[in-house]
Short mmCIF file of C-alpha atoms in Angstrom, two decimals:
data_model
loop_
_atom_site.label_atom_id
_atom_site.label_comp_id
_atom_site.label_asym_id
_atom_site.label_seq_id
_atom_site.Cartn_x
_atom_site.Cartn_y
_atom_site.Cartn_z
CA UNK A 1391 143.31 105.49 91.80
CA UNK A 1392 141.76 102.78 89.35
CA UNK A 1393 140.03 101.07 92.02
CA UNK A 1394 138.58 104.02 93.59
CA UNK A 1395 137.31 105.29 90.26
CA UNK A 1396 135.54 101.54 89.56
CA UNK A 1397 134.66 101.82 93.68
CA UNK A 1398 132.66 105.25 92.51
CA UNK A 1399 131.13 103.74 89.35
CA UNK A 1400 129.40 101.09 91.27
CA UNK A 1401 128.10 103.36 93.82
CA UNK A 1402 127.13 105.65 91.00
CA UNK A 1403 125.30 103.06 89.51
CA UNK A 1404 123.59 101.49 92.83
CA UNK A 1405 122.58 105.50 93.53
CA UNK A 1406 120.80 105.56 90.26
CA UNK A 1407 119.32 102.44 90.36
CA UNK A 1408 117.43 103.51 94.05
CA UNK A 1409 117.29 106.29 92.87
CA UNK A 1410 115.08 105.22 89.78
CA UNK A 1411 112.81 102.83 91.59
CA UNK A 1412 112.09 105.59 94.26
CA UNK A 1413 110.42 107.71 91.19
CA UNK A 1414 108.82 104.73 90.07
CA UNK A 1415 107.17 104.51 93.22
CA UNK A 1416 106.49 107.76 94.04
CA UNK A 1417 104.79 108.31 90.53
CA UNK A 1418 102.62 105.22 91.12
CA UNK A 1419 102.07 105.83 94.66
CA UNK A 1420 100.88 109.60 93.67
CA UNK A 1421 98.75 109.24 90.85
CA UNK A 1422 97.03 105.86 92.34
CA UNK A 1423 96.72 106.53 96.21
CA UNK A 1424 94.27 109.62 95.84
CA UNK A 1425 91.68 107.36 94.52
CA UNK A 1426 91.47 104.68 96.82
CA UNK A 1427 91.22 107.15 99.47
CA UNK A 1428 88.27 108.51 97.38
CA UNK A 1429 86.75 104.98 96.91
CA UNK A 1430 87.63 103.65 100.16
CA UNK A 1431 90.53 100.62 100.40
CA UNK A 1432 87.65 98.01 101.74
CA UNK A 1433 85.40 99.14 97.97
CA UNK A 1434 88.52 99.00 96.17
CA UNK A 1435 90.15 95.80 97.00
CA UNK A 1436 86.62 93.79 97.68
CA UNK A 1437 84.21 95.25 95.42
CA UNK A 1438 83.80 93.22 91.97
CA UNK A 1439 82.24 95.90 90.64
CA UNK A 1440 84.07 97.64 87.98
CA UNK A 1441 82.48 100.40 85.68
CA UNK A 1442 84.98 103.18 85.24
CA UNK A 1443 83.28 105.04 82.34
CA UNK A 1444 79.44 104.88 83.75
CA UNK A 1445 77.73 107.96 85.13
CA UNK A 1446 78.02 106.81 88.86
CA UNK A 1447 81.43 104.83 88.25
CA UNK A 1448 82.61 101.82 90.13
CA UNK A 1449 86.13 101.04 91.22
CA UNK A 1450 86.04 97.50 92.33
CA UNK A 1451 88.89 95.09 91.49
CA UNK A 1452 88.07 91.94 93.37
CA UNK A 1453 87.48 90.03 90.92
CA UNK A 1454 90.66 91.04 89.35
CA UNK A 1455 92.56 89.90 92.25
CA UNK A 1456 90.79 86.86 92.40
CA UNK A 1457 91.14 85.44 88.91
CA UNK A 1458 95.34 87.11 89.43
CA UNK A 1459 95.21 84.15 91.90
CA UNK A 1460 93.79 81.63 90.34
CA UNK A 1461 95.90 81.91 87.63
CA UNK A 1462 98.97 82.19 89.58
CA UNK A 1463 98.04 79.17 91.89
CA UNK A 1464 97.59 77.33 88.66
CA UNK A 1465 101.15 78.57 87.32
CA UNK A 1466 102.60 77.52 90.63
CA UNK A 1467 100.71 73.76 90.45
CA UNK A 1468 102.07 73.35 86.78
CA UNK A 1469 105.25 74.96 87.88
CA UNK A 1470 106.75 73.53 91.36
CA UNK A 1471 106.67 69.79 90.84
CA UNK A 1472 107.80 69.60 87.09
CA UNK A 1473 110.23 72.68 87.95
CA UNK A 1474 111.59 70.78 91.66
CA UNK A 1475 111.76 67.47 89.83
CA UNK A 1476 114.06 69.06 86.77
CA UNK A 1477 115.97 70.51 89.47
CA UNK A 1478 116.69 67.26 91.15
CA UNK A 1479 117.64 65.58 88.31
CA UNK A 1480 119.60 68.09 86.88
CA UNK A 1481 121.67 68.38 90.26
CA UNK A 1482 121.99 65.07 92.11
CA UNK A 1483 120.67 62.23 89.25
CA UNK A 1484 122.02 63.30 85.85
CA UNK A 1485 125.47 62.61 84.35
CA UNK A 1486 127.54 65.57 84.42
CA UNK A 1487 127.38 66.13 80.28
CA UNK A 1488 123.74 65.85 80.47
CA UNK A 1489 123.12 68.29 83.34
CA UNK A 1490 125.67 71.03 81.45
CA UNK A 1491 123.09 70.63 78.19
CA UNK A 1492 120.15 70.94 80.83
CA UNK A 1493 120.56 73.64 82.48
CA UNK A 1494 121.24 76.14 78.85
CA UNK A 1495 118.13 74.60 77.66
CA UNK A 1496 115.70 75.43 80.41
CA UNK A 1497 117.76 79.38 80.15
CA UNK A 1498 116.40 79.38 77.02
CA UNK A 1499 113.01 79.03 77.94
CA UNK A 1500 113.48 82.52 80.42
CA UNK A 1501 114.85 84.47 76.86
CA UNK A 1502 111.73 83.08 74.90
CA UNK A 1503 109.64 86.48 74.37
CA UNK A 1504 106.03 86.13 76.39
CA UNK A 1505 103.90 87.29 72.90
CA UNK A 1506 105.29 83.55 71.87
CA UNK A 1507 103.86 81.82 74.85
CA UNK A 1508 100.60 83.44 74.44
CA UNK A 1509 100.71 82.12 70.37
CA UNK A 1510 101.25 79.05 71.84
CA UNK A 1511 98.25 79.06 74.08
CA UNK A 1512 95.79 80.55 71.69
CA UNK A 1513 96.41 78.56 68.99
CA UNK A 1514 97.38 75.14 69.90
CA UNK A 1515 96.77 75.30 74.03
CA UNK A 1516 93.23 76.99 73.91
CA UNK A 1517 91.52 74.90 71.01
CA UNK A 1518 92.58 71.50 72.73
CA UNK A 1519 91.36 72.14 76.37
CA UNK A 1520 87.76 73.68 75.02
CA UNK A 1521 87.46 70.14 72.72
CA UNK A 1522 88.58 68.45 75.76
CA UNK A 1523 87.07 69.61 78.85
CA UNK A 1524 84.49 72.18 77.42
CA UNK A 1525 84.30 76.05 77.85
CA UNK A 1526 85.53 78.73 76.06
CA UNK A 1527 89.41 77.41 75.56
CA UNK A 1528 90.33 80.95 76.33
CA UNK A 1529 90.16 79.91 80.48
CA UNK A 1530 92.32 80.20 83.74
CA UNK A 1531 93.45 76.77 83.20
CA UNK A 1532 94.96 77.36 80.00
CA UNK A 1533 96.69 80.53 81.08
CA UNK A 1534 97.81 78.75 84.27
CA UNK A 1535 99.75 75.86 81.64
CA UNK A 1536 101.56 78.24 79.96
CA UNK A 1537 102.69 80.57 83.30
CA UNK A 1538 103.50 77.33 84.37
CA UNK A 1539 105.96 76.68 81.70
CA UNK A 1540 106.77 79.92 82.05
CA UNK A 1541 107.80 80.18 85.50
CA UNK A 1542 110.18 77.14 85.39
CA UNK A 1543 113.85 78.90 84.77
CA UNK A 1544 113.13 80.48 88.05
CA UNK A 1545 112.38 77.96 89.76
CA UNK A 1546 114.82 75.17 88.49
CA UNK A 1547 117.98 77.08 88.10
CA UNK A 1548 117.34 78.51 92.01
CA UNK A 1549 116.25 75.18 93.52
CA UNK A 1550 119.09 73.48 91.43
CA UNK A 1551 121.70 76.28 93.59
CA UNK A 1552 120.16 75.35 96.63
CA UNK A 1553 120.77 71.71 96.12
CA UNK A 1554 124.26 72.29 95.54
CA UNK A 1555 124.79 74.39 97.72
CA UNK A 1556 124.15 71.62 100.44
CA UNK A 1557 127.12 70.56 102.27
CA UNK A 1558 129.07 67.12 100.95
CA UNK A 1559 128.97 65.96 104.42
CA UNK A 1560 125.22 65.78 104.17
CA UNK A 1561 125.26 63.57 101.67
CA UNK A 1562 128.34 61.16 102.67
CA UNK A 1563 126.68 61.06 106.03
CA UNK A 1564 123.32 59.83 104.81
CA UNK A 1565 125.05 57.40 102.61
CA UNK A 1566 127.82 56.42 105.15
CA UNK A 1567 124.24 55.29 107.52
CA UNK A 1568 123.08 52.96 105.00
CA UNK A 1569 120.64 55.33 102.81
CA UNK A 1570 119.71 55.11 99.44
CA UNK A 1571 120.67 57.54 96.71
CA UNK A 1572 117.03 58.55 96.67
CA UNK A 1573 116.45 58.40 100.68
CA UNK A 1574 119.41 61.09 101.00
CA UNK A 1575 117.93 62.97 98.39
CA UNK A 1576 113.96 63.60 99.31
CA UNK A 1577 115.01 63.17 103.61
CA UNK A 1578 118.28 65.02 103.86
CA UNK A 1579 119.22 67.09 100.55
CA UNK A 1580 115.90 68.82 100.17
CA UNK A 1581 115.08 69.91 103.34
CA UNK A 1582 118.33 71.11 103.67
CA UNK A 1583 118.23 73.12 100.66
CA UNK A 1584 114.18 73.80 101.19
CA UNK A 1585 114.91 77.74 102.48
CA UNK A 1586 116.22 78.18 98.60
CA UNK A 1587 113.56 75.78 97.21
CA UNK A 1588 110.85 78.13 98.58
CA UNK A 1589 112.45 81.44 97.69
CA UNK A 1590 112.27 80.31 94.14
CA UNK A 1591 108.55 79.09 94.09
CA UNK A 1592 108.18 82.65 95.66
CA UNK A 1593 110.18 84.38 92.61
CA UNK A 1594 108.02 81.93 90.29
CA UNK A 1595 105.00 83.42 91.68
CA UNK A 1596 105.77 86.66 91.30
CA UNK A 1597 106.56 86.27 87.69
CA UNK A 1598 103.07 84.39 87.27
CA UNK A 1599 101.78 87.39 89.32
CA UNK A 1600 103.07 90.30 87.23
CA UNK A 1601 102.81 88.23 83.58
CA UNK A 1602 100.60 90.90 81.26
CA UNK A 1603 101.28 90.04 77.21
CA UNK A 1604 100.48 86.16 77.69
CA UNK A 1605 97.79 86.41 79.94
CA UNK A 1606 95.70 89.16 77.85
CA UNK A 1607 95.98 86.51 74.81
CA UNK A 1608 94.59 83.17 76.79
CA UNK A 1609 92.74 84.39 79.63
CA UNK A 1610 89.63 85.41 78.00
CA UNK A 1611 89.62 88.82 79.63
CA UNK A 1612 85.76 88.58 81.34
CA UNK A 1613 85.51 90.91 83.82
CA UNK A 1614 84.07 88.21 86.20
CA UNK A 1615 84.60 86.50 89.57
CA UNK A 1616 86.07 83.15 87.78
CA UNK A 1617 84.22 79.87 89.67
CA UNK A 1618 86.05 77.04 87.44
CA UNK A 1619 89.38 76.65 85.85
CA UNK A 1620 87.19 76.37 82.50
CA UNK A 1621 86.25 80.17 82.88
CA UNK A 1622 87.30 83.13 81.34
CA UNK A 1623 88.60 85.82 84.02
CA UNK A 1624 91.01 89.01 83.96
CA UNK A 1625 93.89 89.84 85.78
CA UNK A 1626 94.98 93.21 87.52
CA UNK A 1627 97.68 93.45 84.65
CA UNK A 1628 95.85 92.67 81.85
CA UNK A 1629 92.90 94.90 82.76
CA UNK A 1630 95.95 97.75 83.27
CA UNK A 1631 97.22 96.66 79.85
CA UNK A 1632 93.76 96.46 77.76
CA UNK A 1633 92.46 99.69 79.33
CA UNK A 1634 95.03 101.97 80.39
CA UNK A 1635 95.27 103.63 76.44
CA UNK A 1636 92.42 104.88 76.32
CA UNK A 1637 91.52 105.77 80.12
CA UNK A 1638 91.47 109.25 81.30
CA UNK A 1639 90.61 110.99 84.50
CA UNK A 1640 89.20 108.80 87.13
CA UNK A 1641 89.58 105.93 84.73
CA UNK A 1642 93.16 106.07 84.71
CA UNK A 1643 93.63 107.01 88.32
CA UNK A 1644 91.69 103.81 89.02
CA UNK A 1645 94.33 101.91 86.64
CA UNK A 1646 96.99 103.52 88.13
CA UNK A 1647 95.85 102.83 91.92
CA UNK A 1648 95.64 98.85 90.55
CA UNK A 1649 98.67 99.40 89.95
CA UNK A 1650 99.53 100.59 93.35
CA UNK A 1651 98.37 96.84 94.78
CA UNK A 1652 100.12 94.96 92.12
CA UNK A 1653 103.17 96.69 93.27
CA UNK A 1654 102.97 95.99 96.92
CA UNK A 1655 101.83 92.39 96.52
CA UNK A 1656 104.84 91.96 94.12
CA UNK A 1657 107.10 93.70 96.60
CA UNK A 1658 105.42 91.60 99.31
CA UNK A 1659 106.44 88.70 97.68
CA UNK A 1660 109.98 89.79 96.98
CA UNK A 1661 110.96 90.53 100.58
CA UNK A 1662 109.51 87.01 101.47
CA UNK A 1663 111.83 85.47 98.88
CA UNK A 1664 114.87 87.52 100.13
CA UNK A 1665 114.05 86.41 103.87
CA UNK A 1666 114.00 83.35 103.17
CA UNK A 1667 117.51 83.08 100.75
CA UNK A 1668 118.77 85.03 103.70
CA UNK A 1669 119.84 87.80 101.44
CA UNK A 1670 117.85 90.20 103.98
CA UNK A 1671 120.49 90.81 106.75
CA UNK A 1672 119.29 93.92 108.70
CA UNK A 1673 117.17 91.81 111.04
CA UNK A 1674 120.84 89.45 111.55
CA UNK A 1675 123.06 92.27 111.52
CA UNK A 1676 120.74 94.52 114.07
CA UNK A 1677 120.85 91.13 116.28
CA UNK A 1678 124.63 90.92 115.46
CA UNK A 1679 125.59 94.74 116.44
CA UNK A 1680 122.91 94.50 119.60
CA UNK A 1681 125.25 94.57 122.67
CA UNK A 1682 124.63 91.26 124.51
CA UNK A 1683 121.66 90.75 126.93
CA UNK A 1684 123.91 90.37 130.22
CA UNK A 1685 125.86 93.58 128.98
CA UNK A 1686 123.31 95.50 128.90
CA UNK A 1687 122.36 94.54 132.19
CA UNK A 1688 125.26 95.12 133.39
CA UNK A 1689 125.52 98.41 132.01
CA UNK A 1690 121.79 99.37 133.42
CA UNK A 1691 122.94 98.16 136.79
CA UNK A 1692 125.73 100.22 137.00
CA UNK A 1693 123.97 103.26 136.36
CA UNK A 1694 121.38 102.75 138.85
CA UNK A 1695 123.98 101.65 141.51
CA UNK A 1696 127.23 103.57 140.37
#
């Protein structure tokens, strides 16, 4: 009786939990789609126009999506090789005791609120690249340092499951053939564990991707097609987040149909990163429940010649 009332809680609680991101979606999907079919999706997505509140407004968000991935290729520069080489490290180089204090530190940096990391970059970041390299400070280069940063508990505590998760026979085999410590690591232990490597660079760009509080404090916020690191730009969620208060009408349809592409290129990059942990199985069990090819044959043939 106990186990089929916790066996009902869960599925309770999974039901609710679809359940809840099926409103989600429909209430973005239906306050955001009627626009772009007004606009036109090729306007929309492509057009750097943007001019909501003029007397012939324009919806165009293309240069929102580009400077969203600038900054999140920036992130993802800063991000993979200091978060990969952590990960090593932490998993195959470092003493047991130190990899236990490692891996609660870089936690810590995932429970670290974002309004801090955008302190950070406006008032220490921001004021040393513009003395530096020039420009305003407030650029894509010093938004993509701090995503970077920000982005790295993803990406190391992932990558450092994936690394242990490889087999011990990989690594006794590689060593029994006369490789170094380092060989078996960068030729056998991360390409084995590379399908869990890239799922977390994916996750790590979706957090870049979908970052609003930080980015509206060191990205400058110009609505303009960014050419340099050095330049101010916007994102699609910091334009949502600046502007969405005070819009109305159009202007928040507009909002809400940015929205609307933010979601699918976030749940775009979510399905990629379950592929490729393998946590996707319809594809594997469809293949796995598909009666085999010479049955099916067989069973065709003996219809057609019973």
């Amino acid at each position: 009786m106990k186990e089929r009332l916790i066996s009902f809680f869960l599925f309770l609680s999974a039901l609710v939990s679809i359940a809840s991101l099926a409103i989600i979606t429909f209430f973005i999907f239906q306050a955001g789609l009627p626009l772009i079919f007004r606009v036109g999706l090729s306007d929309f997505l492509f057009s750097s126009m943007w001019n909501p509140s003029a007397k012939t407004p324009s919806f165009g968000i293309g240069a929102m999506i580009l400077g969203s991935v600038w900054v999140t290729l920036g992130a993802i520069m800063v991000g993979v090789p200091l978060g990969l080489a952590v990960a090593i490290f932490s998993a195959e180089i470092a003493p047991p005791r130190l990899a236990m204090l490692i891996r609660p530190v870089i936690q810590l940096l995932a429970g670290i609120p974002s309004v801090i990391y955008g302190f950070i970059g406006l008032t220490i970041l921001s004021p040393l690249i513009r003395s530096t390299f020039g420009g305003p400070g407030l650029s894509v280069l010093t938004a993509a340092l701090i995503l970077g940063i920000m982005i790295l508990p993803s990406i190391i505590s992932i990558s450092e499951d994936a690394l242990r998760a490889v087999p011990l026979a990989y690594r006794d085999g590689s060593l029994a053939v006369g490789a170094t410590h380092w060989q078996t690591i960068w030729r056998v232990l991360v390409p084995a564990a590379r399908s869990g490597i890239v799922a977390s660079v994916i996750l790590g760009m979706g957090r870049a991707l979908g970052e609003t509080m930080a980015v509206i404090m060191m990205l400058g916020n110009a609505l303009q097609i960014p050419r340099s690191p050095l330049e101010s730009a916007t994102t699609l969620t910091s334009n949502i987040g600046l502007e969405l208060a005070y819009a109305s009408g159009a202007h928040r349809e507009a909002l809400f149909a940015t929205g609307v592409v933010l979601f699918m290129l976030i749940m775009l990059l979510n399905i990629l990163a379950n592929v490729l942990t393998g946590r996707v199985t319809f594809w594997q069990r469809w293949i796995a429940y598909r009666p085999p090819v010479a049955a099916r044959r067989a069973t065709t043939s003996a219809r057609r010649n019973p």
